[in-house]
Short mmCIF file of C-alpha atoms and ligand atoms in Angstrom, two decimals:
data_model
loop_
_atom_site.label_atom_id
_atom_site.label_comp_id
_atom_site.label_asym_id
_atom_site.label_seq_id
_atom_site.Cartn_x
_atom_site.Cartn_y
_atom_site.Cartn_z
CA MET Y 1 29.15 -20.26 -18.68
CA SER Y 2 26.86 -18.02 -16.61
CA VAL Y 3 28.07 -15.38 -14.43
CA LYS Y 4 27.99 -13.94 -10.71
CA ARG Y 5 25.44 -10.95 -10.35
CA GLU Y 6 28.09 -8.95 -8.88
CA ASP Y 7 30.41 -9.02 -11.98
CA VAL Y 8 27.23 -8.34 -13.69
CA LEU Y 9 26.78 -4.93 -12.03
CA LYS Y 10 30.24 -4.12 -12.39
CA ASP Y 11 30.55 -4.55 -16.11
CA GLU Y 12 29.77 -1.68 -17.74
CA ASN Y 13 29.69 -2.34 -21.53
CA LEU Y 14 27.31 -5.23 -20.90
CA ILE Y 15 25.04 -2.63 -18.34
CA THR Y 16 25.17 -0.43 -21.68
CA ASN Y 17 23.96 -3.22 -23.74
CA ILE Y 18 21.21 -4.35 -21.81
CA GLU Y 19 19.57 -0.85 -20.57
CA GLU Y 20 17.78 -1.10 -24.30
CA VAL Y 21 17.21 -4.27 -23.60
CA ALA Y 22 15.80 -3.59 -20.43
CA LYS Y 23 13.68 -0.40 -21.66
CA ASP Y 24 11.96 -2.09 -24.49
CA THR Y 25 11.52 -5.47 -22.67
CA ALA Y 26 9.29 -3.61 -20.16
CA LEU Y 27 7.21 -1.57 -23.22
CA LEU Y 28 6.64 -5.24 -24.61
CA HIS Y 29 5.29 -6.35 -21.74
CA GLY Y 30 3.30 -3.37 -20.31
CA VAL Y 31 5.59 -1.86 -17.93
CA LEU Y 32 3.94 1.24 -18.80
CA MET Y 33 3.47 4.80 -17.01
CA ARG Y 34 2.28 8.06 -18.84
CA THR Y 35 4.82 10.89 -19.31
CA LYS Y 36 5.06 13.51 -16.58
CA GLU Y 37 4.47 16.05 -19.22
CA THR Y 38 1.26 14.48 -20.80
CA PRO Y 39 -0.37 12.21 -17.68
CA ASN Y 40 -3.75 12.27 -18.92
CA SER Y 41 -3.02 11.14 -22.38
CA PRO Y 42 -2.73 7.88 -23.97
CA GLU Y 43 -0.93 9.65 -27.38
CA VAL Y 44 2.71 9.19 -25.41
CA ALA Y 45 3.62 6.39 -22.69
CA SER Y 46 6.83 5.75 -21.61
CA TYR Y 47 8.72 2.58 -19.36
CA ALA Y 48 7.08 3.34 -15.45
CA PRO Y 49 10.38 3.23 -13.28
CA PHE Y 50 11.76 -0.34 -12.91
CA THR Y 51 14.86 -1.73 -11.68
CA LEU Y 52 17.42 -3.89 -14.29
CA PHE Y 53 17.35 -6.77 -11.38
CA PRO Y 54 14.82 -7.95 -9.36
CA THR Y 55 15.73 -7.70 -5.47
CA PRO Y 56 16.60 -11.06 -3.54
CA VAL Y 57 14.17 -12.52 -0.72
CA PRO Y 58 14.81 -14.74 1.46
CA THR Y 59 12.19 -17.54 1.08
CA VAL Y 60 11.53 -18.28 4.87
CA LEU Y 61 10.41 -14.64 5.44
CA PHE Y 62 8.90 -13.90 1.80
CA HIS Y 63 6.90 -17.04 2.77
CA GLN Y 64 6.00 -15.35 6.13
CA ALA Y 65 4.62 -12.41 4.44
CA LEU Y 66 2.76 -13.85 2.25
CA ALA Y 67 1.42 -15.87 5.04
CA VAL Y 68 0.30 -13.74 7.44
CA GLN Y 69 -1.40 -11.97 4.53
CA THR Y 70 -4.93 -13.46 5.58
CA HIS Y 71 -4.61 -13.05 9.60
CA PHE Y 72 -4.35 -9.57 8.35
CA ASN Y 73 -7.73 -9.15 6.25
CA ARG Y 74 -9.11 -10.59 9.52
CA LEU Y 75 -7.60 -8.37 11.22
CA VAL Y 76 -8.52 -5.55 9.52
CA ASP Y 77 -11.86 -5.87 9.10
CA ARG Y 78 -12.31 -7.09 12.76
CA VAL Y 79 -10.97 -3.74 13.63
CA SER Y 80 -13.70 -1.47 11.25
CA GLN Y 81 -16.13 -3.52 13.05
CA ASN Y 82 -15.11 -2.25 16.17
CA PRO Y 83 -16.60 1.78 16.74
CA GLY Y 84 -15.63 1.29 20.31
CA PHE Y 85 -11.51 0.87 19.34
CA LEU Y 86 -11.39 2.77 16.90
CA GLU Y 87 -13.38 5.89 18.83
CA GLU Y 88 -10.86 5.33 21.54
CA THR Y 89 -8.19 4.54 19.36
CA LEU Y 90 -8.53 8.04 17.36
CA ALA Y 91 -9.74 9.91 19.71
CA SER Y 92 -6.77 11.96 20.34
CA THR Y 93 -5.80 11.98 16.53
CA ILE Y 94 -8.91 14.01 15.56
CA LYS Y 95 -8.27 16.89 17.93
CA VAL Y 96 -5.73 17.85 16.08
CA ASP Y 97 -5.46 16.00 12.34
CA ASN Y 98 -8.19 17.71 10.62
CA PHE Y 99 -8.36 15.06 7.95
CA THR Y 100 -8.40 12.24 10.15
CA ALA Y 101 -11.31 14.14 12.27
CA ARG Y 102 -13.17 14.49 8.89
CA LEU Y 103 -12.76 10.73 8.13
CA PHE Y 104 -13.97 10.18 11.41
CA ASN Y 105 -16.95 12.53 11.18
CA ILE Y 106 -18.54 10.73 8.18
CA TYR Y 107 -17.91 7.27 9.63
CA LYS Y 108 -19.59 9.00 13.06
CA GLN Y 109 -22.23 10.42 10.87
CA VAL Y 110 -22.90 6.94 8.90
CA GLN Y 111 -22.75 4.71 12.14
CA HIS Y 112 -25.87 5.75 13.21
CA GLU Y 113 -27.64 5.00 9.75
CA HIS Y 114 -29.04 2.19 8.77
CA HIS Y 115 -26.29 0.33 6.71
CA PRO Y 116 -27.71 -0.24 3.62
CA GLN Y 117 -25.13 -2.75 2.77
CA SER Y 118 -23.50 -5.80 3.74
CA ILE Y 119 -20.87 -6.77 1.67
CA VAL Y 120 -17.56 -5.36 2.65
CA LEU Y 121 -14.26 -5.93 0.36
CA GLY Y 122 -10.86 -5.16 1.29
CA LEU Y 123 -7.97 -5.19 -0.94
CA ASN Y 124 -5.07 -3.92 1.09
CA ARG Y 125 -0.91 -3.87 0.71
CA SER Y 126 0.38 -4.99 3.68
CA ASP Y 127 4.13 -3.25 3.20
CA TYR Y 128 7.06 -4.71 4.69
CA MET Y 129 11.28 -3.92 5.44
CA LEU Y 130 14.13 -6.83 6.08
CA ASP Y 131 15.18 -5.49 9.05
CA HIS Y 132 18.88 -6.51 10.14
CA SER Y 133 19.93 -6.43 13.41
CA PRO Y 134 23.42 -6.13 14.88
CA ASP Y 135 23.79 -10.04 15.93
CA GLY Y 136 23.60 -10.25 11.57
CA GLY Y 137 19.25 -11.78 12.26
CA THR Y 138 17.35 -10.21 9.12
CA SER Y 139 13.43 -10.07 10.00
CA LEU Y 140 10.61 -9.60 8.53
CA LYS Y 141 8.20 -5.84 9.66
CA GLN Y 142 5.64 -3.96 9.12
CA ILE Y 143 5.79 -0.57 7.79
CA GLU Y 144 2.20 -0.41 7.54
CA ILE Y 145 -0.77 -1.81 5.91
CA ASN Y 146 -3.04 0.31 2.99
CA THR Y 147 -5.94 -0.06 3.13
CA ILE Y 148 -7.06 2.46 0.28
CA ALA Y 149 -5.56 2.81 -2.60
CA ALA Y 150 -3.05 0.57 -2.76
CA SER Y 151 -1.38 0.77 -5.80
CA PHE Y 152 0.76 -1.54 -8.21
CA GLY Y 153 -1.17 -4.34 -8.35
CA GLY Y 154 -1.26 -4.32 -12.36
CA LEU Y 155 2.57 -3.45 -13.15
CA ALA Y 156 4.31 -6.05 -10.65
CA SER Y 157 2.02 -9.13 -12.54
CA ARG Y 158 4.05 -8.01 -15.32
CA THR Y 159 7.41 -7.37 -14.07
CA PRO Y 160 8.57 -11.11 -14.11
CA ASP Y 161 8.53 -11.58 -17.27
CA VAL Y 162 10.47 -8.52 -17.80
CA HIS Y 163 13.22 -9.70 -14.94
CA ARG Y 164 13.57 -13.22 -16.70
CA HIS Y 165 14.27 -11.61 -19.81
CA ILE Y 166 17.02 -9.49 -18.50
CA LEU Y 167 19.07 -12.06 -16.61
CA LYS Y 168 18.61 -14.25 -19.93
CA VAL Y 169 20.74 -11.42 -21.71
CA ALA Y 170 22.39 -10.33 -18.89
CA ASN Y 171 23.46 -14.41 -18.70
CA LEU Y 172 22.11 -15.33 -15.45
CA PRO Y 173 20.52 -18.05 -16.62
CA GLU Y 174 20.23 -19.52 -13.15
CA GLU Y 175 18.88 -15.96 -11.68
CA CYS Y 176 15.80 -16.86 -14.15
CA ASN Y 177 14.80 -19.55 -12.31
CA ASN Y 178 13.92 -17.98 -9.43
CA VAL Y 179 11.86 -14.96 -10.46
CA LEU Y 180 8.16 -16.56 -9.16
CA ASP Y 181 5.04 -15.73 -11.30
CA ASN Y 182 2.53 -13.38 -9.54
CA ASN Y 183 -0.88 -11.45 -10.50
CA PRO Y 184 -2.59 -9.83 -8.13
CA ALA Y 185 -3.64 -7.74 -10.70
CA ALA Y 186 -5.70 -10.97 -11.11
CA GLY Y 187 -6.54 -11.84 -7.55
CA LEU Y 188 -8.30 -8.44 -7.01
CA ALA Y 189 -10.05 -8.55 -9.36
CA ARG Y 190 -11.11 -12.27 -8.49
CA GLY Y 191 -12.22 -9.77 -4.97
CA LEU Y 192 -14.21 -6.97 -7.00
CA ALA Y 193 -15.70 -9.53 -8.89
CA LYS Y 194 -17.01 -11.45 -5.80
CA ALA Y 195 -17.95 -8.67 -4.40
CA TRP Y 196 -19.63 -7.18 -7.61
CA GLU Y 197 -21.70 -11.02 -8.14
CA LEU Y 198 -23.21 -10.52 -4.46
CA TYR Y 199 -24.35 -7.13 -5.08
CA GLY Y 200 -25.99 -8.68 -7.57
CA SER Y 201 -27.02 -6.88 -10.52
CA GLU Y 202 -25.65 -7.57 -14.04
CA ARG Y 203 -26.27 -3.81 -15.45
CA ALA Y 204 -24.44 -2.08 -12.26
CA VAL Y 205 -20.88 -1.20 -12.64
CA VAL Y 206 -17.73 -0.83 -10.50
CA MET Y 207 -16.34 3.11 -10.50
CA PHE Y 208 -12.93 3.17 -10.19
CA LEU Y 209 -12.66 6.52 -8.12
CA VAL Y 210 -9.52 8.40 -9.64
CA GLU Y 211 -7.11 11.47 -9.34
CA ASP Y 212 -7.34 13.90 -12.10
CA VAL Y 213 -3.70 13.63 -13.39
CA GLN Y 214 -3.26 9.29 -14.43
CA ARG Y 215 -0.14 8.81 -14.72
CA ASN Y 216 -0.09 5.38 -13.39
CA ILE Y 217 -3.18 4.62 -15.12
CA TYR Y 218 -1.75 1.27 -16.86
CA ASP Y 219 -1.20 -0.46 -13.04
CA HIS Y 220 -5.51 0.49 -12.52
CA ARG Y 221 -5.89 -1.00 -16.51
CA TYR Y 222 -4.30 -3.91 -15.98
CA VAL Y 223 -7.63 -4.97 -13.07
CA GLU Y 224 -9.43 -2.92 -15.20
CA ASN Y 225 -9.67 -5.37 -18.22
CA GLU Y 226 -9.34 -8.40 -15.48
CA LEU Y 227 -13.38 -7.66 -14.94
CA TRP Y 228 -13.98 -6.60 -18.40
CA LYS Y 229 -13.12 -10.50 -19.25
CA ARG Y 230 -15.16 -11.46 -16.91
CA ASN Y 231 -18.15 -9.33 -18.37
CA ILE Y 232 -18.22 -6.75 -15.62
CA PRO Y 233 -18.59 -3.70 -16.95
CA VAL Y 234 -16.50 -0.61 -15.51
CA ILE Y 235 -16.45 3.05 -15.57
CA ARG Y 236 -13.23 6.03 -14.27
CA ARG Y 237 -14.59 9.04 -12.31
CA GLN Y 238 -13.70 11.91 -10.69
CA PHE Y 239 -14.87 13.12 -7.39
CA GLU Y 240 -15.66 16.00 -9.50
CA ASP Y 241 -17.93 13.47 -11.50
CA VAL Y 242 -20.10 12.18 -8.36
CA CYS Y 243 -20.62 15.99 -7.51
CA ARG Y 244 -21.89 17.09 -10.49
CA THR Y 245 -24.03 13.10 -11.69
CA GLY Y 246 -24.02 11.12 -8.58
CA SER Y 247 -27.65 10.72 -6.37
CA LEU Y 248 -29.08 7.90 -4.80
CA ASP Y 249 -32.06 6.19 -5.72
CA GLU Y 250 -34.87 6.00 -2.46
CA SER Y 251 -33.28 2.75 -2.19
CA LYS Y 252 -30.08 4.38 -1.74
CA ARG Y 253 -28.57 2.82 -4.78
CA LEU Y 254 -25.72 5.26 -6.09
CA PHE Y 255 -25.60 6.46 -9.51
CA VAL Y 256 -23.03 7.88 -11.68
CA ASP Y 257 -23.48 9.37 -15.04
CA GLY Y 258 -26.81 8.08 -15.31
CA ARG Y 259 -25.74 4.40 -13.93
CA GLU Y 260 -26.06 2.17 -11.22
CA VAL Y 261 -22.92 1.56 -9.51
CA ALA Y 262 -22.11 -1.98 -7.94
CA ILE Y 263 -18.50 -1.26 -5.93
CA VAL Y 264 -16.88 2.06 -5.79
CA TYR Y 265 -13.49 1.05 -5.81
CA PHE Y 266 -10.96 4.38 -4.40
CA ARG Y 267 -8.01 5.01 -6.09
CA ASN Y 268 -8.10 8.09 -4.72
CA GLY Y 269 -9.12 9.84 -1.39
CA TYR Y 270 -6.43 9.35 1.07
CA MET Y 271 -4.42 12.26 0.79
CA PRO Y 272 -6.17 16.21 1.96
CA GLN Y 273 -5.03 17.03 -0.78
CA ASN Y 274 -7.15 14.92 -2.93
CA TYR Y 275 -10.47 16.75 -1.18
CA THR Y 276 -9.93 19.90 -3.46
CA SER Y 277 -13.48 21.09 -2.04
CA GLU Y 278 -16.24 20.56 0.21
CA LYS Y 279 -18.03 19.32 -2.25
CA SER Y 280 -15.42 16.00 -3.02
CA TRP Y 281 -16.53 15.42 0.39
CA GLU Y 282 -20.04 15.57 0.04
CA ALA Y 283 -19.43 12.96 -2.22
CA ARG Y 284 -17.65 11.23 0.21
CA LEU Y 285 -20.10 10.81 2.39
CA MET Y 286 -22.81 10.02 -0.50
CA MET Y 287 -20.55 7.14 -1.81
CA GLU Y 288 -20.67 6.32 2.15
CA ARG Y 289 -24.04 6.05 2.44
CA SER Y 290 -24.84 4.40 -0.53
CA LEU Y 291 -25.78 0.81 -1.43
CA ALA Y 292 -22.68 0.37 -3.49
CA VAL Y 293 -19.81 -1.52 -1.84
CA LYS Y 294 -17.57 0.78 -0.79
CA CYS Y 295 -13.18 -0.19 -1.36
CA PRO Y 296 -12.87 0.41 1.35
CA ASP Y 297 -15.67 1.65 3.49
CA ILE Y 298 -14.67 4.50 5.87
CA SER Y 299 -14.77 2.73 8.94
CA THR Y 300 -12.05 0.09 6.61
CA HIS Y 301 -10.05 3.32 5.50
CA LEU Y 302 -9.72 4.41 9.80
CA SER Y 303 -8.59 1.19 10.07
CA GLY Y 304 -4.86 1.70 7.92
CA THR Y 305 -4.38 4.81 9.94
CA LYS Y 306 -1.06 4.36 11.30
CA LYS Y 307 -2.60 5.25 14.89
CA VAL Y 308 -4.53 2.58 14.73
CA GLN Y 309 -1.78 0.50 13.41
CA GLN Y 310 0.09 1.88 16.73
CA GLU Y 311 -2.65 0.37 19.31
CA LEU Y 312 -2.72 -2.82 17.56
CA ALA Y 313 1.32 -2.93 18.71
CA ARG Y 314 0.05 -2.54 21.99
CA ARG Y 315 0.51 -4.96 24.61
CA GLY Y 316 -3.17 -7.48 25.12
CA VAL Y 317 -4.78 -6.03 21.90
CA LEU Y 318 -4.41 -8.52 19.34
CA GLU Y 319 -5.52 -11.06 21.80
CA ARG Y 320 -8.58 -8.71 22.00
CA PHE Y 321 -9.69 -9.17 18.30
CA PHE Y 322 -8.45 -13.12 17.95
CA PRO Y 323 -9.47 -14.35 21.66
CA ASP Y 324 -9.02 -18.42 20.54
CA GLU Y 325 -6.31 -17.94 18.22
CA PRO Y 326 -3.12 -17.60 19.93
CA GLU Y 327 -1.34 -19.13 16.42
CA THR Y 328 -3.12 -16.06 14.59
CA VAL Y 329 -1.77 -13.17 17.22
CA ALA Y 330 2.01 -14.64 17.06
CA GLN Y 331 2.16 -14.98 13.68
CA ILE Y 332 0.71 -11.12 13.40
CA ARG Y 333 3.08 -9.75 15.78
CA ALA Y 334 6.17 -11.24 15.09
CA THR Y 335 5.89 -8.51 11.66
CA PHE Y 336 5.41 -5.83 14.22
CA ALA Y 337 8.78 -2.90 14.72
CA GLY Y 338 7.99 -0.92 18.23
CA LEU Y 339 5.48 1.67 17.62
CA TYR Y 340 5.02 4.23 20.25
CA THR Y 341 2.18 6.49 21.55
CA LEU Y 342 2.52 10.19 21.79
CA ASP Y 343 -0.74 10.89 23.33
CA MET Y 344 -0.70 13.42 26.27
CA GLY Y 345 0.68 11.40 29.45
CA GLU Y 346 3.13 9.60 30.92
CA GLU Y 347 3.56 7.20 28.26
CA GLY Y 348 3.78 10.05 25.77
CA ASP Y 349 6.18 11.68 27.65
CA LYS Y 350 8.33 8.46 27.49
CA THR Y 351 8.13 8.30 23.65
CA VAL Y 352 9.01 11.88 23.67
CA ALA Y 353 12.06 11.41 25.79
CA MET Y 354 13.33 8.32 24.19
CA ALA Y 355 12.94 10.02 21.04
CA LEU Y 356 14.85 12.61 21.76
CA ALA Y 357 17.87 11.34 23.18
CA ASN Y 358 18.06 8.65 19.93
CA PRO Y 359 16.51 10.41 17.60
CA ASP Y 360 18.34 7.95 14.88
CA ARG Y 361 16.59 4.78 16.74
CA TYR Y 362 13.44 6.08 14.99
CA VAL Y 363 10.39 7.43 12.50
CA LEU Y 364 8.28 10.20 13.80
CA LYS Y 365 4.84 9.44 11.66
CA PRO Y 366 2.04 11.45 11.07
CA GLN Y 367 -1.42 10.41 9.86
CA ARG Y 368 -0.58 10.96 6.64
CA GLU Y 369 -0.46 8.52 3.37
CA GLY Y 370 0.93 8.91 0.36
CA GLY Y 371 4.71 9.01 0.75
CA GLY Y 372 6.93 11.65 2.07
CA ASN Y 373 5.96 12.79 5.37
CA ASN Y 374 7.57 10.97 8.09
CA ILE Y 375 10.31 12.34 9.76
CA TYR Y 376 14.21 11.68 10.26
CA GLY Y 377 17.34 12.31 12.32
CA SER Y 378 18.09 15.70 13.93
CA GLU Y 379 14.46 16.75 12.27
CA ILE Y 380 12.60 14.73 14.58
CA CYS Y 381 14.52 16.96 17.93
CA GLU Y 382 13.29 19.49 15.76
CA VAL Y 383 9.70 18.77 16.04
CA LEU Y 384 9.15 17.31 19.40
CA GLU Y 385 11.18 20.27 20.89
CA ASN Y 386 8.13 22.62 19.68
CA LEU Y 387 5.71 20.39 20.57
CA LYS Y 388 6.49 18.06 23.69
CA ASN Y 389 3.81 19.99 25.95
CA SER Y 390 1.26 20.07 23.25
CA THR Y 391 -1.38 18.28 22.48
CA GLU Y 392 -0.05 18.51 18.84
CA ARG Y 393 1.78 15.87 19.65
CA THR Y 394 -0.84 13.95 19.00
CA ALA Y 395 -0.69 13.66 15.67
CA TYR Y 396 2.12 12.18 14.96
CA ILE Y 397 3.02 8.52 16.29
CA LEU Y 398 6.55 6.96 16.77
CA MET Y 399 8.04 3.84 15.27
CA ASP Y 400 11.51 2.12 15.93
CA LYS Y 401 13.51 2.37 12.46
CA ILE Y 402 13.99 -0.61 10.47
CA GLN Y 403 17.15 -1.07 9.34
CA PRO Y 404 17.60 -3.20 5.84
CA VAL Y 405 21.24 -3.38 4.33
CA PRO Y 406 20.54 -2.04 1.02
CA VAL Y 407 21.37 -3.40 -2.01
CA GLN Y 408 23.43 -2.90 -5.22
CA ASN Y 409 21.09 -2.19 -8.09
CA TYR Y 410 20.25 0.30 -11.70
CA LEU Y 411 16.89 1.87 -11.25
CA LEU Y 412 15.54 2.59 -14.76
CA ARG Y 413 13.78 6.14 -15.18
CA SER Y 414 12.54 7.37 -18.03
CA GLY Y 415 14.55 10.42 -18.96
CA ALA Y 416 17.13 9.82 -15.64
CA PRO Y 417 21.02 8.29 -16.76
CA LEU Y 418 20.99 4.88 -15.88
CA ARG Y 419 23.04 4.95 -12.32
CA LEU Y 420 24.56 2.06 -9.67
CA ASN Y 421 22.37 2.86 -7.31
CA SER Y 422 22.52 1.52 -3.19
CA CYS Y 423 18.95 0.81 -3.40
CA LEU Y 424 16.53 -0.12 0.33
CA SER Y 425 13.46 -2.36 -0.52
CA GLU Y 426 10.07 -3.11 0.52
CA LEU Y 427 8.16 -6.05 0.24
CA GLY Y 428 3.97 -5.62 -0.50
CA VAL Y 429 1.68 -7.93 -0.10
CA PHE Y 430 -1.78 -8.00 -1.91
CA GLY Y 431 -4.56 -8.78 0.25
CA ALA Y 432 -8.29 -9.46 -0.77
CA TYR Y 433 -10.84 -10.30 1.05
CA VAL Y 434 -14.92 -10.02 1.09
CA ARG Y 435 -17.60 -10.31 3.74
CA LYS Y 436 -21.00 -10.57 3.64
CA GLY Y 437 -23.15 -9.62 7.06
CA LYS Y 438 -21.08 -12.09 9.49
CA ASP Y 439 -19.26 -14.78 6.51
CA MET Y 440 -15.85 -14.11 5.20
CA VAL Y 441 -16.43 -15.44 1.49
CA PHE Y 442 -13.51 -14.35 0.27
CA ASN Y 443 -10.39 -14.07 2.18
CA GLU Y 444 -7.12 -14.21 0.19
CA CYS Y 445 -3.15 -13.29 -0.36
CA VAL Y 446 -2.88 -12.14 -3.97
CA GLY Y 447 0.86 -11.90 -4.80
CA SER Y 448 3.29 -9.83 -3.97
CA THR Y 449 5.43 -6.47 -5.22
CA GLN Y 450 8.17 -4.72 -4.46
CA LEU Y 451 8.91 -0.92 -3.87
CA ARG Y 452 11.64 0.41 -4.00
CA GLY Y 453 14.06 3.65 -2.53
CA VAL Y 454 17.29 4.90 -3.41
CA ASN Y 455 19.78 5.73 -1.40
CA LYS Y 456 18.61 5.42 2.70
CA LYS Y 457 20.40 9.01 3.12
CA GLU Y 458 17.59 10.81 1.32
CA GLY Y 459 15.59 10.31 4.49
CA ASP Y 460 11.97 10.50 3.49
CA LYS Y 461 12.17 11.51 -0.44
CA THR Y 462 13.05 7.72 -0.81
CA VAL Y 463 9.71 7.15 -0.76
CA ALA Y 464 8.07 8.84 -3.56
CA MET Y 465 11.01 7.27 -5.50
CA ALA Y 466 9.66 3.82 -3.54
CA LEU Y 467 6.20 3.98 -4.55
CA ALA Y 468 7.65 4.06 -8.71
CA ASN Y 469 9.84 0.75 -8.88
CA PRO Y 470 7.14 -2.20 -8.56
CA ASP Y 471 10.00 -5.19 -9.12
CA ARG Y 472 10.54 -8.94 -8.28
CA TYR Y 473 12.46 -10.97 -6.17
CA VAL Y 474 14.44 -14.00 -6.64
CA LEU Y 475 14.12 -16.06 -4.63
CA LYS Y 476 17.14 -17.72 -2.17
CA PRO Y 477 17.25 -19.62 0.97
CA GLN Y 478 18.11 -18.14 3.99
CA ARG Y 479 21.59 -17.54 4.84
CA GLU Y 480 23.10 -17.03 8.21
CA GLY Y 481 24.12 -13.35 8.17
CA GLY Y 482 22.04 -12.47 5.66
CA GLY Y 483 25.14 -11.35 3.79
CA GLU Y 484 23.39 -12.20 0.90
CA TYR Y 485 21.74 -8.73 0.48
CA HIS Y 486 25.00 -6.98 -0.13
P1 ADP V 1 3.50 6.17 3.40
O1 ADP V 1 1.83 6.02 4.40
O2 ADP V 1 3.50 8.05 3.19
O3 ADP V 1 3.53 5.86 3.06
P2 ADP V 1 4.95 4.98 5.37
O4 ADP V 1 4.39 4.37 6.51
O5 ADP V 1 4.69 4.09 4.55
O6 ADP V 1 3.82 5.91 5.16
O7 ADP V 1 6.04 5.67 5.12
C1 ADP V 1 6.66 5.84 4.11
C2 ADP V 1 8.30 5.55 3.90
O8 ADP V 1 9.31 5.64 5.05
C3 ADP V 1 8.25 4.00 3.84
O9 ADP V 1 8.09 3.37 2.78
C4 ADP V 1 10.22 3.60 4.44
O10 ADP V 1 10.56 4.15 2.69
C5 ADP V 1 9.90 4.73 4.91
N1 ADP V 1 10.33 4.36 6.31
C6 ADP V 1 8.23 4.35 6.85
N2 ADP V 1 8.98 3.59 8.29
C7 ADP V 1 9.67 3.34 8.57
C8 ADP V 1 10.64 2.38 8.92
N3 ADP V 1 10.20 2.33 10.89
N4 ADP V 1 11.75 2.52 9.41
C9 ADP V 1 12.81 2.90 8.33
N5 ADP V 1 11.98 3.48 7.30
C10 ADP V 1 10.69 3.35 7.30
MG1 MG V 2 3.61 3.74 2.38
#
C-alpha cells in the first residue's frame, strides 16, 4: 500500500534510506554540478543541489504561467524595439546606476549605427511565486523576467526522471504520475538552431560566452549537445578570449579564435563584476556591433531591467505595446505584483512614505541581477531614510512582497547534511523566440523549472539557494484555500 507524502517526510528511517538512492539517481541522470573546489575541472563532479521531492503546483496556475509565456516573449521584444520607451524609462536610473548606464551607453552607440543584423534571438525565463492572500486564494505573481543568461534549462530537463524514481522508492507511486516531462534544453536549442539557420553559414559557430568559474557547466552542456546533435558547432569562450582574439571583418562578421561566430549566447555579462576590465566592455561593444546574432542584444538585455518591469506595470503601458490585444494585456497584467517608482517627485515620495510605513509588505530592489541584492524589512527603512531626499533612491524600485506558503521538503546539497526545510519555491518558465526583421518566425514556451529558496527568514539569502535548486513539480488540482501547500 502506498502512503502519504507527509508521512514519508516524517519517517526518518525511510528518508535515510532514500538519501543515497536520491543522490545516486541524480548522478545517474546527469543532474550535475562541478565542485566549489574544482569548478573548472571535469575530473570531479557532484550532484547539483535539488529537493528530495518535487513541488506541487496547482494545475490552473501552472497552465496560466505556460500560456502567458509567448506573450511575454513578444512583450520583451517589443520593448526592445521601442527606443523612446527605453530611454524615458531608464533616464533616472542611468544617472545613478553606473552598470545600467554603461549598458545603456553601448545601446546608444549602436543605435545610431547601421544595424547589420535583422535576426533577433531571445531566450528568457520568467520567474513566479504563488502568492497566498489572507482570504485564502492563491495567485501567480511574476518576480522578474530574466532576459540574459537564464539558467537551469539544462538540469531541469533531467530532474523529472530523478523525482519519479525517488517517489517510487518512497512508496509514493501516485505522485509519480503527476510529474510531467520537461525539456527546456531542447526548446532553447531549437531557438538557437533557428537563428543559426537564418544566419546562413554552415561553418559559423554558436559561441557560449561563459564565466571563468564554471560550476554550472553541465546545465550549459545539455543545450550545447542538442546543438551538436543538429551538427551546429559550438565553442565556449570568455570575455578575455574575445578581447584577445576577436575581430570584425569589413562586413562586420565576428571572428573569435579564427572562427566565424553566428550567435553569441551570453551566459555571462549580467553583473558588473563580470566585466573585469575596460577590455571586457570593449568586447561587449564589438560583439554588439557585429553581424552575429546576440542572445540577447543590448536592447533586449535592457528590457529585462527591474526599472522596465516597474514601468510596464504602470496603468496604460501594456496597452501601448499591445494596442489591439486586450486579452493579451489582461493575461500579462494578471501576473503583475504591485510595482512602484522611486523617481524624484510626488509619486516617488508617496512610494517612500508607503515603504517606511509598512516595510514588511515590500521588497526594495536595485537594478541588479544574480541574487543577493534585494532589501527587506527594517533594512528598507535604513536605506530609504538615508536616500529619500537624494536621487540615489532612483537606483531602486519598490515591489509588493509576494507571500508564498512554505513547503516542507528535504534539500540535498553536496557536502551538507540532509535536513527537513521550510522551502519557498519559484516557478521559472522558459521562453524562446526568433524574429527576422518584422516577422516573429519562432515563438514558444519551451518548458519550466522549479527554483527553490530555503527558509524565508533568511531574506535574500534565499536567492543563491533558489538559483541552485532546479526541480520539477507535481501537478495537483487547485483546491479552495490552497491548503495543499502546507
Ligand atoms: P535577481 O535578479 O537578483 O534574481 P529577483 O527579482 O529575482 O532578483 O529577486 C531575487 C529573489 O528575491 C527572488 O528569487 C525571490 O526569492 C526574492 N524576491 C524577489 N522579489 C520578491 C517579491 N516581490 N516578493 C517576495 N520575494 C521576492
Ligand atoms: Mg531572480
